[in-house]
Short mmCIF file of C-alpha atoms and ligand atoms in Angstrom, two decimals:
data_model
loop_
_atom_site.label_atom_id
_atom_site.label_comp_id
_atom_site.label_asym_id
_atom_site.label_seq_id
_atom_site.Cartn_x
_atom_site.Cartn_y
_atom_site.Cartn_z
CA UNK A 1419 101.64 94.88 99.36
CA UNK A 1420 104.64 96.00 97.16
CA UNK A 1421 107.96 95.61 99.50
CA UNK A 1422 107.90 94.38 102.66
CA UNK A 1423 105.76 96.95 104.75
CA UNK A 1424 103.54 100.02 103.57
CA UNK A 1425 103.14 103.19 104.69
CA UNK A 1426 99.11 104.69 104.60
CA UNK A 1427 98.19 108.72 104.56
CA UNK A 1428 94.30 109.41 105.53
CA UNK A 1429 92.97 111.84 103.43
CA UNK A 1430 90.23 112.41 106.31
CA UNK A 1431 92.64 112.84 109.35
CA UNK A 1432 94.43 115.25 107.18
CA UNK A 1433 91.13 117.29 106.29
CA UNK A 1434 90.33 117.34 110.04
CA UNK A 1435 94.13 118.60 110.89
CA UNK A 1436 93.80 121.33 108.33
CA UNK A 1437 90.47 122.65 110.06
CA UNK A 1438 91.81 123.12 113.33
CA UNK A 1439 95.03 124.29 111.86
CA UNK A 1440 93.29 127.09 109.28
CA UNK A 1441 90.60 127.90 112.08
CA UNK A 1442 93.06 128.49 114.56
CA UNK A 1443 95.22 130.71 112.86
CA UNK A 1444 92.38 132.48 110.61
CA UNK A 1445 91.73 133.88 107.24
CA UNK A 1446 94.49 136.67 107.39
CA UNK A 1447 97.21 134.03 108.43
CA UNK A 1448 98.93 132.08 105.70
CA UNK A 1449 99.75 128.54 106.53
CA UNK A 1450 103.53 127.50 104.82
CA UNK A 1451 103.37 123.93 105.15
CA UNK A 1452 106.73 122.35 105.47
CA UNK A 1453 107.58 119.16 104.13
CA UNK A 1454 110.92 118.64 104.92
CA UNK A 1455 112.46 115.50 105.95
CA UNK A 1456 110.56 113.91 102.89
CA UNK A 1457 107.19 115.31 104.28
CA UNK A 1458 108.17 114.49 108.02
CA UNK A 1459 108.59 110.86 106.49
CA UNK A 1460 104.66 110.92 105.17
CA UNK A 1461 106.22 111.11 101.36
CA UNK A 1462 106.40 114.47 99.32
CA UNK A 1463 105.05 112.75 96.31
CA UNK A 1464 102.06 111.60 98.55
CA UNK A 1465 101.78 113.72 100.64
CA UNK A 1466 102.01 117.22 98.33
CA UNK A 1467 99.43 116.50 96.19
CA UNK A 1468 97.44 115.37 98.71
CA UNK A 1469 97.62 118.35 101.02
CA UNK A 1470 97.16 121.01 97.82
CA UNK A 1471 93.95 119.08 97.16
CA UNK A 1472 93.03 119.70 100.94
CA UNK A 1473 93.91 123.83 100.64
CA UNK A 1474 97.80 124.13 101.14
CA UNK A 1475 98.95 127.28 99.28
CA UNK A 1476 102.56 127.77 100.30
CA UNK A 1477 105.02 124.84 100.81
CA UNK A 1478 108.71 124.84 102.57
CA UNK A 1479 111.51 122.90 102.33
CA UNK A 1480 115.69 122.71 103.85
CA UNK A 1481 116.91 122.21 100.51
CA UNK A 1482 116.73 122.85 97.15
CA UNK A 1483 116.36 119.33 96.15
CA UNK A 1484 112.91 118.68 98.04
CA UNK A 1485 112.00 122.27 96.38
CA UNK A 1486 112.33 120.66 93.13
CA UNK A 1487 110.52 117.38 94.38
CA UNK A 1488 107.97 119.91 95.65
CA UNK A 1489 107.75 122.26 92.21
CA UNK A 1490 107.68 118.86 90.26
CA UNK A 1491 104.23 117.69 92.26
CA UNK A 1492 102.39 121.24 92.14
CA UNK A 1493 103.64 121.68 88.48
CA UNK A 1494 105.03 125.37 89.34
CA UNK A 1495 101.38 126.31 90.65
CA UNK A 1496 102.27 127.40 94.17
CA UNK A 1497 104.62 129.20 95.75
CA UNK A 1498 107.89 126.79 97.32
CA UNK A 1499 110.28 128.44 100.07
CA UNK A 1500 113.72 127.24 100.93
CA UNK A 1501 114.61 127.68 104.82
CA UNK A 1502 117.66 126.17 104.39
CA UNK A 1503 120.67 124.91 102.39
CA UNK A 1504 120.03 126.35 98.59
CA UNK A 1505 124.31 126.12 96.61
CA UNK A 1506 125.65 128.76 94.52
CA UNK A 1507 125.07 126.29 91.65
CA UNK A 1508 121.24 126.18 92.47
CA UNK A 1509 120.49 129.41 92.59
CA UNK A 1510 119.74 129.81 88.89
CA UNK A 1511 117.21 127.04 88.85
CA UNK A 1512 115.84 128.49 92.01
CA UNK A 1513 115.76 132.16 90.72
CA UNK A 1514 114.15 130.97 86.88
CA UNK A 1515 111.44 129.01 88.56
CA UNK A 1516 110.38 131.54 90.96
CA UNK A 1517 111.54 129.71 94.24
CA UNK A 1518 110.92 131.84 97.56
CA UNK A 1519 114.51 130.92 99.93
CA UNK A 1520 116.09 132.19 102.98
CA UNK A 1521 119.05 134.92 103.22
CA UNK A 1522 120.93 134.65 105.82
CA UNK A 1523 124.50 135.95 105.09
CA UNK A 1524 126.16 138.85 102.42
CA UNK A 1525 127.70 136.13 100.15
CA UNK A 1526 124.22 134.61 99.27
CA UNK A 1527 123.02 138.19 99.08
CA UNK A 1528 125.23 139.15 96.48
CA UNK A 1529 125.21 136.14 94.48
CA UNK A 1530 121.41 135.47 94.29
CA UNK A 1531 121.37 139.73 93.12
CA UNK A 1532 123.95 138.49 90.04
CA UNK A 1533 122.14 136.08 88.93
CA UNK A 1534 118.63 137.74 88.99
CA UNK A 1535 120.37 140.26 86.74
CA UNK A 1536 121.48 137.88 84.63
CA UNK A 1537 118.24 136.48 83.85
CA UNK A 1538 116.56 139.81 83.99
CA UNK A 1539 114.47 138.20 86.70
CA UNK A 1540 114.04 138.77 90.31
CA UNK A 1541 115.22 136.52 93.43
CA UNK A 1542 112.23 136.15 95.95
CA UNK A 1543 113.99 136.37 99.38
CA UNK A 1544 113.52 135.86 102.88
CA UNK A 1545 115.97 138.02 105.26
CA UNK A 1546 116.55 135.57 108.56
CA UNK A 1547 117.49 137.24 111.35
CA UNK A 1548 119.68 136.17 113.79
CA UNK A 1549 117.72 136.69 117.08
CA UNK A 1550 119.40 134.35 119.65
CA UNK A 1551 118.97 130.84 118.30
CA UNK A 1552 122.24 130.98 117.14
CA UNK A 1553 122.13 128.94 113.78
CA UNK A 1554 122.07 131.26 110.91
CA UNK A 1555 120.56 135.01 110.29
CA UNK A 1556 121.87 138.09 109.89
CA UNK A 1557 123.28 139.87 113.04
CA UNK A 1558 121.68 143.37 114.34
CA UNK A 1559 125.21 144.60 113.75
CA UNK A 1560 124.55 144.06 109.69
CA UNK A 1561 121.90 145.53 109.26
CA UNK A 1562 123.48 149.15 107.83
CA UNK A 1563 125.33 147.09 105.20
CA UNK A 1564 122.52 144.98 104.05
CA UNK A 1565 119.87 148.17 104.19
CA UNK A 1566 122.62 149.49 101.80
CA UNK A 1567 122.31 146.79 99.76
CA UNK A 1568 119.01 146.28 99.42
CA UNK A 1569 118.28 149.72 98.34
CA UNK A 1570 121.11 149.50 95.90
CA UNK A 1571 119.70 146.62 93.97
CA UNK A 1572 115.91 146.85 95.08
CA UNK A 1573 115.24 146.20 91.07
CA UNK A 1574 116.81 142.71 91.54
CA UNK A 1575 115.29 141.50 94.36
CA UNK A 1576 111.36 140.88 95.58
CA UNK A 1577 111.54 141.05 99.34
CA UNK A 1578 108.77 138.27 100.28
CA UNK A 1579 109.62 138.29 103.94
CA UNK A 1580 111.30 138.86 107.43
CA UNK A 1581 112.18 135.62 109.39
CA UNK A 1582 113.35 134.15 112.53
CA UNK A 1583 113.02 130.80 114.13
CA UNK A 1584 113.01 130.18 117.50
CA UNK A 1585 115.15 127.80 119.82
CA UNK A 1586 112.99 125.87 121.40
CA UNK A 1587 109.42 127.13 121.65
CA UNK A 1588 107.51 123.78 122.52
CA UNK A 1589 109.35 123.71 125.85
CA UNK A 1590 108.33 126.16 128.92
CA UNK A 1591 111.87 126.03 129.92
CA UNK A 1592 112.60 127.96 126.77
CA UNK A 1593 109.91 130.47 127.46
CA UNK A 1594 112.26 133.22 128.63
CA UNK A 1595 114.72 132.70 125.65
CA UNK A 1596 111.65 132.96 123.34
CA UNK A 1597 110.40 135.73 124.33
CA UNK A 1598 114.08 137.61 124.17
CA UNK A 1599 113.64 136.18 120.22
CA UNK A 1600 110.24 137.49 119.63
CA UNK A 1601 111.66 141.16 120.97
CA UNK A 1602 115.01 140.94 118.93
CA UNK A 1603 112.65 140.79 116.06
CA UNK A 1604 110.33 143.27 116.64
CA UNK A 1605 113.33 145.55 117.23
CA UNK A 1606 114.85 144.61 113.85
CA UNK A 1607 111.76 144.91 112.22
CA UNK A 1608 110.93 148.41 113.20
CA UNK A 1609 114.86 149.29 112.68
CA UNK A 1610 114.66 148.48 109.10
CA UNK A 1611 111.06 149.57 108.40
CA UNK A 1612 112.17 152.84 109.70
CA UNK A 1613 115.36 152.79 107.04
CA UNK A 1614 112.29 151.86 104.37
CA UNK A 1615 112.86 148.42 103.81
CA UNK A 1616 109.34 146.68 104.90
CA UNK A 1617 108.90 142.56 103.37
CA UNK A 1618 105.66 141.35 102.27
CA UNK A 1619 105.51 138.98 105.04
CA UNK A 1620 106.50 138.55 108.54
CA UNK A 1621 107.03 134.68 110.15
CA UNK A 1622 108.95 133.51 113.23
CA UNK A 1623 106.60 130.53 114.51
CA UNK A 1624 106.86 126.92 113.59
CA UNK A 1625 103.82 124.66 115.09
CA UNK A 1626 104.57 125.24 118.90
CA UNK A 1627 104.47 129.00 118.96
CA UNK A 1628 101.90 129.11 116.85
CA UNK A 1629 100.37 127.08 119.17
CA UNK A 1630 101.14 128.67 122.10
CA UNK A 1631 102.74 132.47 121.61
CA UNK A 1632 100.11 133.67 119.28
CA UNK A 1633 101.82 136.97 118.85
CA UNK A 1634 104.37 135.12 116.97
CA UNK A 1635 102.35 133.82 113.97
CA UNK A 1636 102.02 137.72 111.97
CA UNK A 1637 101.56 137.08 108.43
CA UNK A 1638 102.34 133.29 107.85
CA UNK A 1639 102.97 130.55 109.97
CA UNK A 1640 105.48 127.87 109.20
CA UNK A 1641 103.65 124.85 110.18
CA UNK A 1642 105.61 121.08 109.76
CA UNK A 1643 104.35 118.46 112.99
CA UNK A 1644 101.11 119.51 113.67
CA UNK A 1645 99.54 119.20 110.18
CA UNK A 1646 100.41 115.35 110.43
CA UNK A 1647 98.12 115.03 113.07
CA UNK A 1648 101.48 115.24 116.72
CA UNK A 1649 102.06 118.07 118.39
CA UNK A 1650 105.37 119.08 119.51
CA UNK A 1651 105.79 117.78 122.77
CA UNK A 1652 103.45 116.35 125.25
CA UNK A 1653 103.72 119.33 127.26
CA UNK A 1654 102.12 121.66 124.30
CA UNK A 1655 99.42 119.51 123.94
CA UNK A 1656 99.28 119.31 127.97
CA UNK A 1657 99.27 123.45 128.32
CA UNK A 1658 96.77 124.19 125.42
CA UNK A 1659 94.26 121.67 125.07
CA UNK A 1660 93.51 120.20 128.50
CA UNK A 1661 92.85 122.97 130.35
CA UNK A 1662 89.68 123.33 127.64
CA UNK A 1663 88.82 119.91 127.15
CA UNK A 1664 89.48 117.26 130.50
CA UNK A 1665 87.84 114.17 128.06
CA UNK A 1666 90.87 114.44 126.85
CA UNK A 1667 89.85 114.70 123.29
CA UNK A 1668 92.79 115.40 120.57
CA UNK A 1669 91.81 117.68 117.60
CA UNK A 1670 94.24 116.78 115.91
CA UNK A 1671 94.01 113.02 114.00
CA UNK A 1672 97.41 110.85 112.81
CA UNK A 1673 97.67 110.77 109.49
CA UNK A 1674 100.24 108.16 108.98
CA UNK A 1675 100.08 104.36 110.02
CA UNK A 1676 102.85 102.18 108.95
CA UNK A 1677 101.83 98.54 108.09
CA UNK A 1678 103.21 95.23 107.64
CA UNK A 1679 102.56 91.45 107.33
CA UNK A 1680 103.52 88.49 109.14
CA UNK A 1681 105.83 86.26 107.23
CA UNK A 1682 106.23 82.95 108.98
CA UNK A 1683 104.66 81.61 112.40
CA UNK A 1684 105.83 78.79 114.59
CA UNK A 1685 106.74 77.71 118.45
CA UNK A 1686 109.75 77.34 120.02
CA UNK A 1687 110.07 75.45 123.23
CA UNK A 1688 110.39 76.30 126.69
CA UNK A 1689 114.69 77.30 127.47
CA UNK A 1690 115.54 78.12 124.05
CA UNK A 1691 116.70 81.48 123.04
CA UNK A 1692 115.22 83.45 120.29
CA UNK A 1693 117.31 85.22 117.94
CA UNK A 1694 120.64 86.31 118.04
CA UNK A 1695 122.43 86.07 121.68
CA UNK A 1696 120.52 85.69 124.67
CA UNK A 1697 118.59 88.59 124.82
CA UNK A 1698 115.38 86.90 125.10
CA UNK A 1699 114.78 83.07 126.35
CA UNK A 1700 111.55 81.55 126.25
CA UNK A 1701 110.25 80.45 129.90
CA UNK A 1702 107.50 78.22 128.66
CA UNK A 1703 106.40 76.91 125.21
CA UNK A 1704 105.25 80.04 122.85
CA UNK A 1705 103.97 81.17 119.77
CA UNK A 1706 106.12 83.22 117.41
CA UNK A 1707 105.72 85.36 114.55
CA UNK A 1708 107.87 86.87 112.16
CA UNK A 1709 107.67 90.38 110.74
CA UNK A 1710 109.47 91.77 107.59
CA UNK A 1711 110.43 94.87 109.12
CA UNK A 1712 113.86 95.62 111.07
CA UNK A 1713 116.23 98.53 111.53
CA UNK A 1714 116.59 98.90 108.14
CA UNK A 1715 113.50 99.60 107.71
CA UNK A 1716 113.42 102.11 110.58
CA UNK A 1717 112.13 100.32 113.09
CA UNK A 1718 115.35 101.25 115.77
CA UNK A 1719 116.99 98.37 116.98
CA UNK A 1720 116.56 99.96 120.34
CA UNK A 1721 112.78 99.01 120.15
CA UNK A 1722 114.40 95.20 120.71
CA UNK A 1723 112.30 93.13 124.09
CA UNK A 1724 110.09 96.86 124.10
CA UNK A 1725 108.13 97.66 121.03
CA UNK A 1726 104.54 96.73 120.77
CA UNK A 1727 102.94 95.81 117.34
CA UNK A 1728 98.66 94.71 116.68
CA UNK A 1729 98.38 91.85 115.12
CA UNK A 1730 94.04 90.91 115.42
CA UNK A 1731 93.19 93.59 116.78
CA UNK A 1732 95.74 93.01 119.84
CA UNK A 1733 99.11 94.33 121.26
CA UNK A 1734 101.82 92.06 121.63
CA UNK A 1735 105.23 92.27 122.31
CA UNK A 1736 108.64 92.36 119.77
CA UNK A 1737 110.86 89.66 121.52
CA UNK A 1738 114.67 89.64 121.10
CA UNK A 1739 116.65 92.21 119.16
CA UNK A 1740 115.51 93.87 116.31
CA UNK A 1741 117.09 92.38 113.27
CA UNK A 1742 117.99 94.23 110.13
CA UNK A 1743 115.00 93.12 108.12
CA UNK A 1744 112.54 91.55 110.71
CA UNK A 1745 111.51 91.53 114.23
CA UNK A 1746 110.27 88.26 116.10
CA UNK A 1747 106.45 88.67 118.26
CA UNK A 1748 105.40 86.57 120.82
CA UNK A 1749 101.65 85.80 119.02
CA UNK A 1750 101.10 83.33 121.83
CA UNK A 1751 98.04 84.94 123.00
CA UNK A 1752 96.20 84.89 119.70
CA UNK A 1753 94.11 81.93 119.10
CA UNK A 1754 94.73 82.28 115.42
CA UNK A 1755 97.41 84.25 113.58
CA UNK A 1756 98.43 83.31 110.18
CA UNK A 1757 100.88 83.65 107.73
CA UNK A 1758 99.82 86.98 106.01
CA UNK A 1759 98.28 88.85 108.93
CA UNK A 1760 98.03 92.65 108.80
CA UNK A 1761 100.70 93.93 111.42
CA UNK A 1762 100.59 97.48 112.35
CA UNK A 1763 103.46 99.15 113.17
CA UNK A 1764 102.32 102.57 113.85
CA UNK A 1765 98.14 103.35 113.26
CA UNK A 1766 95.06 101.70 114.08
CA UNK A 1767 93.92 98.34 114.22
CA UNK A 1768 90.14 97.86 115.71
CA UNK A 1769 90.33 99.79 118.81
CA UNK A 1770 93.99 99.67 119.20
CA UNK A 1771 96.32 102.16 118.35
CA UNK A 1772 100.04 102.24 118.23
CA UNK A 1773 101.08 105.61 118.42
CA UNK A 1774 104.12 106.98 117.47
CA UNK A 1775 104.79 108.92 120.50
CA UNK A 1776 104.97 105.51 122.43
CA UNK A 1777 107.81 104.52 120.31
CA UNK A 1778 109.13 107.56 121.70
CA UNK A 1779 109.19 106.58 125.02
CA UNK A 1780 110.62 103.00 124.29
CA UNK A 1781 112.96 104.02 122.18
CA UNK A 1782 114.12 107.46 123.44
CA UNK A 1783 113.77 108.99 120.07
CA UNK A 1784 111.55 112.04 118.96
CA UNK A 1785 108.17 112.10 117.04
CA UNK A 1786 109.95 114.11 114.69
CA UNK A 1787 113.28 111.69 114.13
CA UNK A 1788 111.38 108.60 114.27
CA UNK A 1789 109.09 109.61 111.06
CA UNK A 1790 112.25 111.29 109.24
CA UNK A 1791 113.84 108.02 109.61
CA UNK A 1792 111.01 106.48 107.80
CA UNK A 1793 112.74 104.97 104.38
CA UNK A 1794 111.46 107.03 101.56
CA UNK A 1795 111.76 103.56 99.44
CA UNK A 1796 108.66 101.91 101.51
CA UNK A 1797 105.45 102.18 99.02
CA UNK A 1798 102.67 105.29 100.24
CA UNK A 1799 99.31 104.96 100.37
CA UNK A 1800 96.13 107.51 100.07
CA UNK A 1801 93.22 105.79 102.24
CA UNK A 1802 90.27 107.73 103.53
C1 PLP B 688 111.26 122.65 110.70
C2 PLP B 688 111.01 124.09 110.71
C3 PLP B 688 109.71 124.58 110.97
C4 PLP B 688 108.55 123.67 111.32
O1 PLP B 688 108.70 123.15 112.62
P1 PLP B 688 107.53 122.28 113.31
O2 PLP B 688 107.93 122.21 114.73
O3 PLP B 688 107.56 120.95 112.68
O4 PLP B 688 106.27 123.01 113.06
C5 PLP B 688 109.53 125.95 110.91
N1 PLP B 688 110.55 126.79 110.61
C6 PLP B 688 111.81 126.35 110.35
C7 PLP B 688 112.88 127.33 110.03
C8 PLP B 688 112.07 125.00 110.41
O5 PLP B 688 113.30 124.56 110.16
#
């Protein structure tokens, strides 16, 4: 093992996540799968390739940095959109190498339209409306201006698609909200089809209305959790697949586990403290390990006394804080553990599983933050 913990992607959970993901949405569907957040912490340079080999034929990014991470893996070969932050001075890059991005305001309007003329080219936009989210998008009040516009410079611009992205759609608590979205787009997209100004695709749904407001997903489907094998909350996964399946069986498979070794094992006696302050004090004699992996790893220090690890094939417990660069198990219920021993983090070990959504609950952070916080220096791995 390179560095002091690796990160593994399965090929076959990935396959398997695809399936349900293509199946579900069908043929007529496109899937944008969205690797932000280096890949949702999986790796673009891992994880790109990996998922192109698998089918994926439309990628999306926040920025135009991962787009160029992104255009570097697939050599130019599929189509990369931008949902997010894309600079004045990236905009030429973006424009010559045929990047798709979001348009969400005048300025970037105008300025993407120069320099498509420059380069006798044309920018591949995305209008976002604003439809109650209240991030970025283009107001119903605009719309006259930037019909205007549109039809002014029509020869500079390739209109790939109408957008909107909803505030909250993996929640039922949202469900009202949502569905006042889903309107305030239909109503802008008939207003400017009706002024002639129709994109080549429609999207509003990330994974949890796709999931579970299949009106939402119209042409393409902008899909970033789910194809890693979580859904978006527990209630999604509550509300769509039990009420089909009581065993309880997840379609979908993890495709990341995060893995370790142990560095050092030893006891300490009974009354001592282990590690820095008092946070944990041994009540009789026990068996400690040492693990190369601490906060600055991404393992949150709030995981300290609560996080669970496998070492052979069993869970046992972090004690004491979480250091920097190592945590401290109590391996006293192992009849052997040795320097060396696997340690999984997060993933599979015999019948165990550590699952990411259990860090979750111990450490009060989301699926989605805990694997963006994954350091994109720790080495990736392609297993079966
Ligand atoms: C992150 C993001 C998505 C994907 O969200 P998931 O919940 O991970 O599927 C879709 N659309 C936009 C605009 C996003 O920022």
């Amino acid at each position: 093992m390179e560095g002091t913990s690796c990160i593994e992607l399965s090929q076959d959970a990935l396959k398997n996540n695809f399936n349900y993901l293509y199946g579900l949405v069908g043929d007529a569907c496109r899937v944008s799968h969205v690797v932000k957040g280096n890949a949702y912490g999986h790796g673009i340079e891992s994880f790109v390739p990996l998922a192109r080999k698998l089918g994926a034929k439309h990628f999306s990014t926040f920025d135009a940095r991962e787009a160029e991470r992104v255009h570097t893996c697939v050599q130019g070969a599929l189509p990369i959109m931008i949902m997010g932050l894309l600079e004045n001075d990236q905009l030429a890059w973006a424009i010559e190498k045929g990047i798709e991005f979001f348009v969400f305001e005048m300025s970037r309007l105008k300025k993407a339209v120069q320099v498509a003329e420059k380069q006798g080219r044309k920018a591949k936009i995305h209008l976002e409306m604003e439809t109650g989210m209240n991030r970025t998008g283009f107001e119903r009040e605009a719309l006259r201006e930037l019909v205007a516009y549109l039809k002014k410079h029509h020869a500079q611009i390739e209109l790939k698609g109408l957008c909107t992205h909803y505030a909250g759609a993996e929640s039922i608590a949202n469900f009202l909200r949502v569905e006042e979205q889903y309107g305030a787009f239909e109503a802008a997209r008939k207003e400017l089809k009706k002024q002639g100004i129709e994109a080549e695709k429609n999207h509003t749904a990330c994974s949890a209305a796709t999931i579970r407001l299949p009106k939402t997903r119209m042409d393409m489907v902008r899909i970033g959790i789910l194809q890693y094998g979580f859904w978006p909350s527990r209630e999604t996964y509550i509300t769509t697949v039990l009420p089909k399946d009581l065993k309880n069986e997840d379609p979908l498979k993890r495709v990341i586990s995060w893995k370790s070794r142990i560095m050092s094992v030893k006891t300490v006696q009974q009354g001592k403290y282990i590690g820095y302050g008092t946070s944990y004090l041994a009540n009789t004699d026990i068996k400690i390990a040492t693990v190369p992996v601490g906060y600055g790893h991404g393992f949150s220090r709030s995981l300290s006394n609560q996080g669970r690890v496998l070492v052979r094939g069993k869970r046992v417990p972090v004690i004491g804080t979480v250091n920097m660069n190592s945590i401290t198990l109590d391996v006293s219920d192992l009849d052997n553990v040795e320097k060396g021993d696997e340690v999984v983090l997060i993933g599979k070990q015999g019948d165990m599983e550590i699952t990411v959504s259990s860090f979750s609950e111990f450490s009060d952070q989301l699926n989605y933050e805990l694997l963006t916080r994954l350091p994109s220096g720790i080495k990736r791995k392609i297993v079966d």
